[in-house]
Amino acid sequence: MIEQQGNLPSAQQGLWKVSISPHIKSDESVEKIMWTVVGCLVPPLILSVFVFGIQVLFITAVSVASCMAVEAVSQKALGRKVTVRDGSAALTGMLIAFVIPPGVSAFLPVLAAIFAIYIGKHILGGLGYNFFNPALLGRAFLLASFPVAMTSAWLPPIEPGAIFSYLGVSIDAVSTATPLAVMKEQGMAAFNERFGEGASLYTSFFLGWRPGSIGETSGFLMLLGGLFLLYKRYITWHIPVSLLGSIAVLTWIFGGEGYFAGDPLLAVLSGGALLGAFFMATDYVTSPSNKISQIVFGVGIGALTVLIRLKGGYPEGICYAILLMNPLSTVLDGWFKQKRFALPQGGEK
């Protein structure tokens, strides 16, 4: 960038200064963006307290504190600048808590934080260069290491106002199945018998009164937070729309008892589709920057999610779908890089 110097001595007025990029200045910063995203996740967390009980607040606090502590220790040990105040570690902690069952021990998010921050973020690439979404890597680690706890600690919604219901209660006595698990393992008849059907079903799923991970149950609050990020231009529509659209279309075609008999709205409102679409697949570091690449990236995640849900061993698939697509981000950006219309003067063909 070349800019004229207005504060130089008169003899040097008219000289120009050449500076390196970035040349576009903005009031936004990494800290502001990260803490804003964390703020968007607070309403779903508050709702989760009233759906699953007060223990989800403790699990989330442990997860956030663990991620920030591991971030500081890792950077100090690796001789790097400590950036724990930028909000990225706190955001990873929030997202780890949001994708685990509400009945797990608080010890699990500590282990997930160590794996996500130290291994996933600082060993596999480093700050700003990691290949995989750290929070989802932490969840995948827990699912592989503690499969019983991660697949059985699902809790049914509590009675209104009874936020202390699950304190001191054996999880085995109250655990239930998630909607996707019932749909996959027992069929739609059992699903409708347990969760209802028609407008009441969609309403309860949209508002978030259903079993699921701590922060994924409310489609309304996920959508509200995602729209705010779009309004602030922290994310663009390309990944969320292509991801959710492909889940809806592919489920409609292949998700029913025959072709074109699936329920696309239920597929979007179930599981962690909205959380993944707005808050995880759009991670700046592990997603493409080119608009066309972002659409292909979103469609790929949606297709893999439906494939895992319908044919895989797990009822939910968006975690592994995002992790499988993360390493392809740079490849997609290379494939769909804008072509140069003319060579620079004196450049080689």
Coordinates of C-alpha atoms in Angstrom, one line a residue:
M1 CA 0.0 0.0 0.0
I2 CA 1.3 3.4 -0.9
E3 CA 0.2 6.4 1.3
Q4 CA 1.4 10.0 1.4
Q5 CA 3.0 11.1 4.6
G6 CA 1.4 14.3 6.0
N7 CA 3.4 14.6 9.2
L8 CA 6.9 14.7 7.6
P9 CA 9.2 17.7 7.5
S10 CA 8.4 20.1 4.7
A11 CA 11.5 18.9 2.7
Q12 CA 10.1 15.4 2.7
Q13 CA 6.5 16.3 2.0
G14 CA 5.3 14.6 -1.2
L15 CA 7.2 11.3 -0.4
W16 CA 5.3 8.1 -0.3
K17 CA 5.5 5.2 2.1
V18 CA 5.2 1.5 0.9
S19 CA 3.7 -0.9 3.5
I20 CA 2.9 -4.6 3.4
S21 CA -0.6 -6.1 3.6
P22 CA -3.2 -6.2 5.0
H23 CA -4.3 -2.9 3.4
I24 CA -8.0 -3.1 4.4
K25 CA -8.6 -1.8 7.8
S26 CA -11.5 -2.6 10.0
D27 CA -12.7 -2.1 13.6
E28 CA -13.3 -5.8 13.9
S29 CA -10.7 -8.0 15.7
V30 CA -10.2 -11.7 16.4
E31 CA -11.1 -11.0 20.1
K32 CA -14.3 -9.1 19.2
I33 CA -15.5 -11.8 16.8
M34 CA -14.7 -14.7 19.1
W35 CA -16.4 -13.2 22.1
T36 CA -19.4 -12.2 20.0
V37 CA -19.8 -15.9 18.9
V38 CA -19.5 -16.9 22.5
G39 CA -22.2 -14.4 23.3
C40 CA -24.5 -16.0 20.7
L41 CA -24.1 -19.3 22.4
V42 CA -25.2 -18.0 25.8
P43 CA -29.0 -18.1 25.1
P44 CA -29.0 -21.8 24.1
L45 CA -27.0 -22.5 27.3
I46 CA -29.5 -20.7 29.5
L47 CA -32.3 -22.7 27.8
S48 CA -30.4 -25.9 28.4
V49 CA -30.4 -25.2 32.1
F50 CA -34.2 -25.2 32.1
V51 CA -34.4 -28.3 29.8
F52 CA -31.7 -30.5 31.4
G53 CA -30.9 -29.0 34.8
I54 CA -28.3 -26.9 36.5
Q55 CA -25.5 -29.4 36.1
V56 CA -25.1 -28.4 32.4
L57 CA -23.9 -25.0 33.6
F58 CA -21.2 -26.7 35.7
I59 CA -20.1 -29.0 32.8
T60 CA -19.9 -25.9 30.5
A61 CA -17.9 -23.9 33.0
V62 CA -15.4 -26.8 33.5
S63 CA -15.1 -27.2 29.7
V64 CA -14.4 -23.4 29.1
A65 CA -12.0 -23.1 32.0
S66 CA -10.1 -26.3 31.0
C67 CA -9.7 -25.1 27.4
M68 CA -8.4 -21.7 28.5
A69 CA -6.0 -23.3 31.0
V70 CA -4.7 -25.8 28.4
E71 CA -4.3 -23.1 25.8
A72 CA -2.2 -21.0 28.2
V73 CA 0.0 -23.9 29.3
S74 CA 0.4 -25.2 25.8
Q75 CA 1.5 -21.9 24.4
K76 CA 3.9 -21.3 27.3
A77 CA 5.4 -24.8 27.0
L78 CA 5.8 -24.4 23.2
G79 CA 7.5 -21.0 23.6
R80 CA 4.7 -19.2 21.8
K81 CA 2.8 -16.0 22.7
V82 CA 0.0 -16.6 25.1
T83 CA -3.3 -15.5 23.4
V84 CA -5.8 -17.0 25.9
R85 CA -7.7 -13.7 26.1
D86 CA -8.6 -13.7 22.4
G87 CA -11.7 -15.9 23.1
S88 CA -10.9 -18.7 20.7
A89 CA -10.1 -21.2 23.6
A90 CA -13.3 -20.1 25.4
L91 CA -15.3 -20.7 22.3
T92 CA -13.8 -24.2 21.8
G93 CA -14.8 -24.9 25.5
M94 CA -18.4 -23.8 24.8
L95 CA -18.6 -25.9 21.7
I96 CA -17.2 -29.0 23.4
A97 CA -19.9 -28.7 26.1
F98 CA -22.6 -28.1 23.5
V99 CA -21.9 -31.4 21.6
I100 CA -21.7 -33.8 24.6
P101 CA -24.7 -35.4 26.5
P102 CA -26.0 -33.4 29.5
G103 CA -25.5 -36.4 31.9
V104 CA -21.8 -37.0 31.5
S105 CA -19.2 -36.6 34.2
A106 CA -17.5 -33.2 34.4
F107 CA -14.2 -35.1 34.0
L108 CA -14.9 -35.8 30.3
P109 CA -14.8 -32.2 29.1
V110 CA -11.4 -31.8 30.8
L111 CA -10.0 -34.7 28.8
A112 CA -11.7 -33.3 25.6
A113 CA -10.1 -29.9 26.3
I114 CA -6.6 -31.4 26.6
F115 CA -7.0 -33.3 23.3
A116 CA -8.8 -30.5 21.4
I117 CA -6.4 -27.7 22.4
Y118 CA -3.0 -29.3 22.8
I119 CA -3.3 -32.0 20.1
G120 CA -5.9 -30.7 17.7
K121 CA -4.9 -27.0 17.8
H122 CA -1.3 -26.7 18.7
I123 CA 0.3 -29.9 17.6
L124 CA -1.7 -30.5 14.4
G125 CA -0.9 -27.1 12.7
G126 CA -0.6 -24.5 15.4
L127 CA -2.7 -21.4 16.2
G128 CA -4.5 -20.3 13.0
Y129 CA -3.2 -23.3 11.0
N130 CA -4.9 -26.3 12.5
F131 CA -6.4 -28.8 10.1
F132 CA -9.4 -29.9 12.1
N133 CA -12.1 -28.2 14.2
P134 CA -10.7 -28.6 17.7
A135 CA -14.0 -28.9 19.5
L136 CA -15.2 -31.7 17.2
L137 CA -11.9 -33.4 17.5
G138 CA -12.4 -33.4 21.3
R139 CA -15.8 -34.9 20.9
A140 CA -14.5 -37.6 18.5
F141 CA -11.9 -38.4 21.1
L142 CA -14.4 -38.8 23.8
L143 CA -16.7 -40.9 21.6
A144 CA -13.8 -43.3 20.8
S145 CA -12.5 -43.4 24.3
F146 CA -15.7 -43.4 26.4
P147 CA -18.4 -44.8 24.1
V148 CA -20.7 -46.0 26.9
A149 CA -20.8 -42.6 28.6
M150 CA -21.1 -40.7 25.3
T151 CA -24.0 -42.8 24.0
S152 CA -26.0 -43.4 27.2
A153 CA -25.9 -40.1 29.2
W154 CA -28.9 -38.6 27.4
L155 CA -31.5 -37.0 29.7
P156 CA -35.2 -36.4 29.1
P157 CA -36.3 -32.8 29.6
I158 CA -37.1 -31.9 33.2
E159 CA -40.4 -30.6 34.6
P160 CA -40.6 -26.7 34.3
G161 CA -38.6 -25.0 37.0
A162 CA -37.1 -28.3 38.5
I163 CA -33.5 -27.4 37.5
F164 CA -32.0 -29.5 40.4
S165 CA -33.8 -32.7 39.4
Y166 CA -30.8 -34.6 38.1
L167 CA -28.3 -33.6 40.9
G168 CA -27.3 -36.7 42.8
V169 CA -29.5 -39.0 40.6
S170 CA -28.0 -42.1 38.9
I171 CA -27.9 -41.4 35.2
D172 CA -28.7 -45.0 34.4
A173 CA -32.1 -44.5 36.1
V174 CA -33.2 -41.6 34.0
S175 CA -31.3 -41.9 30.7
T176 CA -33.3 -41.8 27.5
A177 CA -32.6 -42.1 23.7
T178 CA -32.2 -39.1 21.4
P179 CA -34.7 -38.5 18.6
L180 CA -32.2 -39.6 15.9
A181 CA -31.3 -42.8 17.8
V182 CA -35.0 -43.7 18.1
M183 CA -35.6 -42.9 14.4
K184 CA -32.6 -45.0 13.3
E185 CA -32.9 -48.0 15.6
Q186 CA -36.7 -48.3 16.1
G187 CA -38.3 -46.6 13.1
M188 CA -40.7 -43.7 12.6
A189 CA -43.7 -45.4 14.3
A190 CA -41.7 -45.6 17.6
F191 CA -40.4 -42.1 17.0
N192 CA -43.9 -40.7 16.6
E193 CA -45.2 -42.6 19.6
R194 CA -42.4 -41.1 21.8
F195 CA -42.1 -37.6 20.5
G196 CA -45.5 -37.0 18.8
E197 CA -46.2 -35.8 15.3
G198 CA -47.4 -32.9 13.3
A199 CA -47.3 -29.3 14.4
S200 CA -46.6 -30.2 18.1
L201 CA -43.6 -32.2 17.1
Y202 CA -42.0 -29.5 15.0
T203 CA -42.8 -26.8 17.6
S204 CA -41.2 -28.7 20.5
F205 CA -38.1 -29.5 18.3
F206 CA -37.9 -25.9 17.1
L207 CA -38.1 -24.5 20.6
G208 CA -35.7 -27.1 22.0
W209 CA -37.8 -29.2 24.4
R210 CA -36.3 -32.6 23.5
P211 CA -33.4 -34.9 24.4
G212 CA -30.1 -34.2 22.8
S213 CA -26.6 -32.7 23.5
I214 CA -26.4 -29.7 25.9
G215 CA -26.5 -26.9 23.4
E216 CA -28.0 -28.3 20.2
T217 CA -31.7 -28.8 21.0
S218 CA -33.2 -25.4 20.2
G219 CA -33.5 -24.8 16.4
F220 CA -34.9 -21.3 17.2
L221 CA -31.9 -20.1 19.2
M222 CA -29.4 -21.7 16.8
L223 CA -31.1 -19.9 14.0
L224 CA -31.2 -16.6 15.9
G225 CA -27.5 -16.8 16.7
G226 CA -26.6 -17.7 13.1
L227 CA -28.7 -14.8 11.7
F228 CA -26.9 -12.4 14.0
L229 CA -23.5 -13.7 12.8
L230 CA -24.7 -13.2 9.2
Y231 CA -25.9 -9.7 10.1
K232 CA -22.5 -8.8 11.5
R233 CA -20.9 -10.4 8.4
Y234 CA -18.8 -12.7 10.6
I235 CA -20.0 -15.6 8.4
T236 CA -21.6 -15.8 5.0
W237 CA -24.6 -17.7 3.9
H238 CA -22.8 -20.1 1.6
I239 CA -21.8 -22.9 4.0
P240 CA -24.9 -22.9 6.3
V241 CA -27.4 -22.8 3.4
S242 CA -25.6 -25.4 1.3
L243 CA -25.1 -27.6 4.3
L244 CA -28.7 -27.5 5.6
G245 CA -30.1 -27.5 2.0
S246 CA -28.2 -30.7 1.1
I247 CA -29.3 -32.4 4.4
A248 CA -32.9 -31.5 3.7
V249 CA -32.9 -32.5 0.0
L250 CA -31.0 -35.8 0.5
T251 CA -33.1 -36.8 3.5
W252 CA -36.3 -36.1 1.5
I253 CA -35.0 -38.3 -1.4
F254 CA -33.4 -41.2 0.6
G255 CA -34.6 -40.8 4.2
G256 CA -38.1 -42.3 4.0
E257 CA -39.4 -45.9 3.4
G258 CA -39.4 -45.1 -0.3
Y259 CA -37.8 -42.5 -2.5
F260 CA -39.0 -38.9 -1.9
A261 CA -40.7 -39.9 1.4
G262 CA -38.3 -38.5 4.0
D263 CA -39.0 -35.5 6.3
P264 CA -36.5 -32.7 5.4
L265 CA -37.7 -30.3 8.2
L266 CA -37.3 -33.0 10.9
A267 CA -33.8 -33.8 9.6
V268 CA -32.7 -30.2 10.0
L269 CA -34.3 -29.8 13.4
S270 CA -33.0 -33.1 14.8
G271 CA -29.4 -33.6 16.1
G272 CA -26.8 -30.9 15.7
A273 CA -27.4 -29.8 12.1
L274 CA -28.1 -26.2 12.9
L275 CA -25.3 -25.9 15.5
G276 CA -22.8 -27.5 13.0
A277 CA -24.0 -25.4 10.1
F278 CA -23.7 -21.9 11.8
F279 CA -21.1 -22.4 14.5
M280 CA -18.7 -25.2 13.5
A281 CA -18.5 -25.6 9.7
T282 CA -18.0 -21.9 9.4
D283 CA -14.8 -21.9 11.5
Y284 CA -12.4 -19.5 9.8
V285 CA -9.3 -21.7 10.1
T286 CA -10.8 -25.0 8.9
S287 CA -13.2 -23.9 6.2
P288 CA -12.6 -22.5 2.7
S289 CA -12.5 -18.8 1.9
N290 CA -13.7 -18.9 -1.7
K291 CA -17.4 -18.6 -2.1
I292 CA -17.8 -21.6 -4.6
S293 CA -15.5 -23.7 -2.4
Q294 CA -17.7 -22.9 0.6
I295 CA -20.8 -24.1 -1.2
V296 CA -19.1 -27.4 -2.3
F297 CA -17.7 -27.7 1.3
G298 CA -21.3 -27.3 2.7
V299 CA -22.8 -29.8 0.3
G300 CA -20.1 -32.3 1.1
I301 CA -20.8 -32.0 4.8
G302 CA -24.5 -32.3 4.3
A303 CA -24.1 -35.4 2.0
L304 CA -21.7 -37.1 4.5
T305 CA -24.1 -36.3 7.4
V306 CA -27.0 -38.0 5.6
L307 CA -24.9 -40.9 4.6
I308 CA -23.7 -41.5 8.2
R309 CA -27.2 -41.0 9.6
L310 CA -28.8 -43.5 7.2
K311 CA -26.1 -46.1 6.6
G312 CA -23.5 -45.5 9.3
G313 CA -23.2 -46.9 12.8
Y314 CA -24.1 -43.7 14.6
P315 CA -27.5 -41.9 14.5
E316 CA -25.8 -38.5 14.2
G317 CA -23.1 -37.8 11.6
I318 CA -22.4 -34.1 11.4
C319 CA -19.4 -34.2 13.7
Y320 CA -17.5 -36.7 11.6
A321 CA -18.8 -35.1 8.3
I322 CA -17.2 -31.7 9.3
L323 CA -14.0 -33.4 10.4
L324 CA -13.8 -35.4 7.1
M325 CA -14.3 -32.2 5.1
N326 CA -11.9 -29.9 7.1
P327 CA -8.7 -31.1 5.4
L328 CA -10.2 -30.5 2.0
S329 CA -10.6 -26.8 2.6
T330 CA -7.3 -25.7 1.1
V331 CA -7.8 -28.2 -1.8
L332 CA -11.2 -26.7 -2.6
D333 CA -9.8 -23.2 -2.5
G334 CA -7.1 -24.3 -4.9
W335 CA -9.6 -25.9 -7.3
F336 CA -11.9 -22.9 -7.4
K337 CA -9.4 -20.2 -7.3
Q338 CA -10.3 -17.2 -9.5
K339 CA -8.5 -17.3 -12.8
R340 CA -6.3 -14.3 -13.7
F341 CA -7.7 -12.5 -16.8
A342 CA -4.3 -11.0 -17.8
L343 CA -0.7 -11.7 -17.0
P344 CA 1.2 -9.0 -15.2
Q345 CA 3.4 -6.8 -17.4
G346 CA 6.5 -8.7 -18.2
G347 CA 5.1 -11.9 -16.6
E348 CA 5.8 -15.4 -18.0
K349 CA 3.0 -17.4 -19.7

